[in-house]
Short mmCIF file of C-alpha atoms in Angstrom, two decimals:
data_model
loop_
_atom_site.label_atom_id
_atom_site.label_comp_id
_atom_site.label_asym_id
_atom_site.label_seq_id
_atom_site.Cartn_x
_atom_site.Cartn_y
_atom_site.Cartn_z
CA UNK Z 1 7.24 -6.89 -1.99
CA UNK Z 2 10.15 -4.17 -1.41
CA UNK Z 3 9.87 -2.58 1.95
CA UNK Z 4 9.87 1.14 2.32
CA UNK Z 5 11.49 3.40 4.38
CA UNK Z 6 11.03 7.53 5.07
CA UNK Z 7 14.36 7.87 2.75
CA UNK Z 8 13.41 5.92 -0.19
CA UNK Z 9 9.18 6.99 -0.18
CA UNK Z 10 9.49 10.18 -2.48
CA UNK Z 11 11.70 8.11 -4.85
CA UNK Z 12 9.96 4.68 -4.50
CA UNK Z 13 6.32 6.25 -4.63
CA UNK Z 14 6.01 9.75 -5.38
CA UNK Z 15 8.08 9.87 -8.38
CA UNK Z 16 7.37 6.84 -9.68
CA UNK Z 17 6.47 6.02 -13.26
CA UNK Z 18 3.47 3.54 -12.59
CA UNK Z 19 0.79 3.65 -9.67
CA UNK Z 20 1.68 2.35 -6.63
CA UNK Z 21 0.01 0.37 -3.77
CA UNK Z 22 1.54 0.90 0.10
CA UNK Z 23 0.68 -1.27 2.50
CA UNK Z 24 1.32 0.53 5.84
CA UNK Z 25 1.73 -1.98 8.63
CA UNK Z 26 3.35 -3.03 12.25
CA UNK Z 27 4.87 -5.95 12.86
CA UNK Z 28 2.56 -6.20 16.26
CA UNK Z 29 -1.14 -5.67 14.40
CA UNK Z 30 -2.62 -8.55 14.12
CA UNK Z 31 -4.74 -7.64 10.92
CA UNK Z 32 -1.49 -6.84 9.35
CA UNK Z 33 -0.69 -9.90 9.20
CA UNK Z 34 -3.57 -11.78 7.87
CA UNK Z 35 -3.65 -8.84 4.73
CA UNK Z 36 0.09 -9.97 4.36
CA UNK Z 37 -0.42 -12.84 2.21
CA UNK Z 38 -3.13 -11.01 0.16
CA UNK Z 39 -0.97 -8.08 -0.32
CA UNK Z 40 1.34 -10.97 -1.57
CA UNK Z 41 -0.54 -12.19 -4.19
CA UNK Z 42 -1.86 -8.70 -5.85
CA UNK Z 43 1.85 -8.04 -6.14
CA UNK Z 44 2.23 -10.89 -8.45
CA UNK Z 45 -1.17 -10.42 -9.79
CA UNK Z 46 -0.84 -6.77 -10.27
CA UNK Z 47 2.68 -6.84 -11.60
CA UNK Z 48 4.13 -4.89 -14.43
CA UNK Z 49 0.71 -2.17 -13.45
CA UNK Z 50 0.56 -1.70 -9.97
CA UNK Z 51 3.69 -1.80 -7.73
CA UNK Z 52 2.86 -2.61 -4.35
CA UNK Z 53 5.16 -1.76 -1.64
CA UNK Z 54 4.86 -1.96 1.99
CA UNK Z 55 6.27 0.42 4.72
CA UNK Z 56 6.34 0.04 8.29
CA UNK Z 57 4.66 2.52 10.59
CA UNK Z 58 7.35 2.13 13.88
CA UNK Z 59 10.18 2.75 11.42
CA UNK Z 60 8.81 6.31 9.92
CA UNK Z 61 6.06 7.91 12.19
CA UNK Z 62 6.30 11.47 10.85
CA UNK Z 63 5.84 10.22 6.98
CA UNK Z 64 2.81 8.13 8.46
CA UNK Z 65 1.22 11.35 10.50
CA UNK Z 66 2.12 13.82 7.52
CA UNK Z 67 0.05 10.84 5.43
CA UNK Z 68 -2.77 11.57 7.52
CA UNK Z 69 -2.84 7.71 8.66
CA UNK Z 70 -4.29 7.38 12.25
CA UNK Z 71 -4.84 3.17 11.81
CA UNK Z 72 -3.64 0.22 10.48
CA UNK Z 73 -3.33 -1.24 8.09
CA UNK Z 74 -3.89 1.02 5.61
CA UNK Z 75 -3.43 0.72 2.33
CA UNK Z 76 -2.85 4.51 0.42
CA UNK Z 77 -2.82 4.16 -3.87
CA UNK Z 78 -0.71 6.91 -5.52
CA UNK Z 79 -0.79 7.82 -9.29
CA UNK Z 80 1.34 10.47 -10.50
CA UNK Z 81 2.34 11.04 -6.89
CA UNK Z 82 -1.04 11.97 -5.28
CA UNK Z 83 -3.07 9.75 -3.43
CA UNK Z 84 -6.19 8.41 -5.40
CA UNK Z 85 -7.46 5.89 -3.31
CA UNK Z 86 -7.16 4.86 -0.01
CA UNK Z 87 -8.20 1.35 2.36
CA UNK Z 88 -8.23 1.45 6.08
CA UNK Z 89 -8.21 -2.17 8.14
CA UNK Z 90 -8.49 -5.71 6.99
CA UNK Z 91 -10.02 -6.04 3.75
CA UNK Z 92 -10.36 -9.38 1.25
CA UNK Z 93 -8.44 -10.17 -1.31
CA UNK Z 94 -11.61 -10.07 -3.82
CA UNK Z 95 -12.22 -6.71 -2.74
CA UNK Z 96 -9.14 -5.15 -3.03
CA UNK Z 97 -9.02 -6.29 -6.62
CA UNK Z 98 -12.29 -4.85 -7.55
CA UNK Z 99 -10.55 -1.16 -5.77
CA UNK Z 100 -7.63 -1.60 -7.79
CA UNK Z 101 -9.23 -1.67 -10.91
CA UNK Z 102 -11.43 1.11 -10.50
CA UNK Z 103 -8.60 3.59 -8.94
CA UNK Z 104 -6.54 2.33 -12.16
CA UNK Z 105 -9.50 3.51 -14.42
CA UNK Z 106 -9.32 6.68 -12.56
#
């Protein structure tokens, strides 16, 4: 998963081509790290459709406040450069697949 940083969001996300998946995070939540692997394994799964990217909130705390995003992790989906769906805290693997598919019928 290609990590994210407030110079390379607009390019990387906004203005991409094909939806896109960011997995806000700190290297010090512990729920963080347990979605980790998942996030992991919908890259792969979700690959060529979805790009999933992840962005840390210490290293770019004014793109994460102008984001609206008070808790982590959070997971925002952009299509077309607005945000279409959003995830806050840990969430399973299962379910994150069945939001995927609906925000990419959306």
């Amino acid at each position: 998963m290609k990590e994210l940083n407030s110079s390379n969001f607009s390019q990387e996300v906004l203005q991409s081509d094909m939806p896109v998946l960011v997995d806000f995070y700190a290297d010090w939540c512990v729920p963080c790290q347990m979605l980790a692997p998942v996030m992991q394994q919908l890259a792969e799964e979700f690959a060529g459709k979805v790009k999933i990217v992840k962005l840390n909130v210490d290293q770019a705390p004014e793109l994460v406040s102008s984001l609206g995003i008070d808790g982590i992790p959070a997971l925002l989906y952009f299509k077309n450069g607005q945000v279409k769906g959003a995830s806050v805290g840990f969430t399973h693997k299962e379910a994150l697949t069945r939001k995927l598919n609906e925000w990419e019928e959306s």
